[in-house]
Amino acid sequence: MGRLTTHVLDTARGQPGAGIRVDVYALDGERRLLKTVLTNHDGRCDQPLLEGAELGVGHYELVFHVGAYFAANGVEAPSPRFVDEVALRFGVAEPAQHYHVPLLVSPYSYSTYRGS
């Protein structure tokens, strides 16, 4: 059974990104919000973002609300923040596989990759 998972690492502080809101969208002709979750103390979500029949062939978007996370943790930044909401768009070609989309983030940069 396929699934979509994520985790967030705060590279500026060298720790998991705990309490970050993540919005999950399907991009199938229109942008549809599927769910909103929060990362746990380990920067991960307690359940897969999507799994089984929820995950189909198509395009998806994850929006990580990292500006609010940095503000809540006392990280000073100019207004507006350089990195506020990180939107990652990606395609799912094989929905029976595991798609892991991690985010490494700081107040001034971010990166991602397809993990395992």
CSV table of C-alpha atoms in Angstrom, one decimal:
chain,number,residue,atom,x,y,z
A,1,MET,CA,0.0,0.0,0.0
A,2,GLY,CA,1.4,3.4,-1.0
A,3,ARG,CA,1.7,6.3,1.3
A,4,LEU,CA,2.9,9.9,1.5
A,5,THR,CA,5.0,11.0,4.5
A,6,THR,CA,7.1,14.0,5.5
A,7,HIS,CA,9.3,15.3,8.2
A,8,VAL,CA,10.9,18.7,8.9
A,9,LEU,CA,14.4,19.4,10.1
A,10,ASP,CA,15.2,22.9,11.4
A,11,THR,CA,18.8,23.2,10.1
A,12,ALA,CA,19.4,26.5,11.7
A,13,ARG,CA,18.8,25.1,15.2
A,14,GLY,CA,19.9,21.5,14.5
A,15,GLN,CA,16.6,20.0,15.7
A,16,PRO,CA,13.3,18.6,14.4
A,17,GLY,CA,10.7,21.1,13.3
A,18,ALA,CA,8.0,20.4,15.9
A,19,GLY,CA,4.5,21.9,15.7
A,20,ILE,CA,4.7,23.0,12.0
A,21,ARG,CA,1.4,23.2,10.2
A,22,VAL,CA,1.4,21.3,6.9
A,23,ASP,CA,-1.4,21.7,4.3
A,24,VAL,CA,-1.8,18.9,1.8
A,25,TYR,CA,-3.3,19.7,-1.6
A,26,ALA,CA,-4.2,17.8,-4.7
A,27,LEU,CA,-3.5,19.6,-8.0
A,28,ASP,CA,-5.9,17.9,-10.4
A,29,GLY,CA,-7.1,20.7,-12.5
A,30,GLU,CA,-7.8,22.7,-9.4
A,31,ARG,CA,-6.1,23.1,-6.1
A,32,ARG,CA,-8.0,21.1,-3.5
A,33,LEU,CA,-7.1,21.1,0.2
A,34,LEU,CA,-7.1,17.5,1.4
A,35,LYS,CA,-6.0,17.9,5.0
A,36,THR,CA,-4.0,19.9,7.4
A,37,VAL,CA,-1.7,18.3,10.0
A,38,LEU,CA,0.9,19.4,12.6
A,39,THR,CA,4.4,17.9,12.9
A,40,ASN,CA,5.0,16.1,16.2
A,41,HIS,CA,8.0,16.5,18.6
A,42,ASP,CA,10.2,14.6,16.2
A,43,GLY,CA,9.3,16.8,13.2
A,44,ARG,CA,7.2,14.0,11.7
A,45,CYS,CA,3.5,13.4,11.4
A,46,ASP,CA,1.9,10.8,13.5
A,47,GLN,CA,0.1,9.2,10.5
A,48,PRO,CA,0.9,9.2,6.8
A,49,LEU,CA,-0.4,12.3,5.0
A,50,LEU,CA,-2.1,10.1,2.4
A,51,GLU,CA,-2.2,6.4,2.1
A,52,GLY,CA,-3.9,3.7,0.1
A,53,ALA,CA,-6.8,4.9,-2.1
A,54,GLU,CA,-6.2,8.5,-0.9
A,55,LEU,CA,-2.9,8.6,-2.9
A,56,GLY,CA,-3.4,8.4,-6.6
A,57,VAL,CA,-1.5,9.3,-9.8
A,58,GLY,CA,-1.2,13.0,-10.0
A,59,HIS,CA,0.3,16.2,-8.7
A,60,TYR,CA,0.3,17.3,-5.1
A,61,GLU,CA,1.5,20.2,-3.1
A,62,LEU,CA,2.7,20.4,0.5
A,63,VAL,CA,2.7,23.8,2.2
A,64,PHE,CA,4.8,24.1,5.3
A,65,HIS,CA,4.0,27.1,7.5
A,66,VAL,CA,7.6,27.6,8.7
A,67,GLY,CA,7.4,31.4,9.3
A,68,ALA,CA,4.9,30.9,12.1
A,69,TYR,CA,7.2,28.1,13.5
A,70,PHE,CA,10.3,30.3,13.6
A,71,ALA,CA,8.2,33.2,15.1
A,72,ALA,CA,6.9,30.9,17.8
A,73,ASN,CA,10.4,29.8,18.6
A,74,GLY,CA,11.8,33.4,19.0
A,75,VAL,CA,13.8,33.4,15.7
A,76,GLU,CA,14.1,37.1,14.8
A,77,ALA,CA,13.7,37.9,11.1
A,78,PRO,CA,12.9,41.0,9.0
A,79,SER,CA,9.3,41.6,8.1
A,80,PRO,CA,8.2,40.2,5.7
A,81,ARG,CA,10.2,37.0,6.4
A,82,PHE,CA,12.4,35.7,3.6
A,83,VAL,CA,11.1,32.1,4.1
A,84,ASP,CA,7.5,32.1,5.3
A,85,GLU,CA,5.4,29.4,3.7
A,86,VAL,CA,7.3,26.7,1.7
A,87,ALA,CA,5.2,25.2,-1.1
A,88,LEU,CA,6.6,21.9,-2.5
A,89,ARG,CA,4.9,20.6,-5.7
A,90,PHE,CA,5.6,17.1,-6.9
A,91,GLY,CA,4.2,14.3,-8.9
A,92,VAL,CA,3.2,10.8,-8.0
A,93,ALA,CA,3.6,8.3,-10.8
A,94,GLU,CA,3.5,5.0,-8.8
A,95,PRO,CA,0.9,5.4,-6.0
A,96,ALA,CA,1.7,1.9,-4.6
A,97,GLN,CA,5.1,3.2,-3.6
A,98,HIS,CA,6.2,5.2,-0.5
A,99,TYR,CA,6.7,8.9,-1.3
A,100,HIS,CA,8.6,10.6,1.5
A,101,VAL,CA,9.1,14.3,1.1
A,102,PRO,CA,11.3,15.8,3.8
A,103,LEU,CA,12.0,19.5,4.3
A,104,LEU,CA,15.2,20.9,5.6
A,105,VAL,CA,14.7,24.6,6.5
A,106,SER,CA,16.2,27.7,8.0
A,107,PRO,CA,14.9,31.3,8.1
A,108,TYR,CA,16.9,31.9,4.8
A,109,SER,CA,16.9,28.6,2.9
A,110,TYR,CA,15.3,25.3,2.4
A,111,SER,CA,15.8,22.0,0.4
A,112,THR,CA,14.0,18.8,-0.2
A,113,TYR,CA,14.4,15.5,-1.9
A,114,ARG,CA,12.5,12.2,-2.4
A,115,GLY,CA,13.5,10.2,0.6
A,116,SER,CA,12.8,6.6,1.6
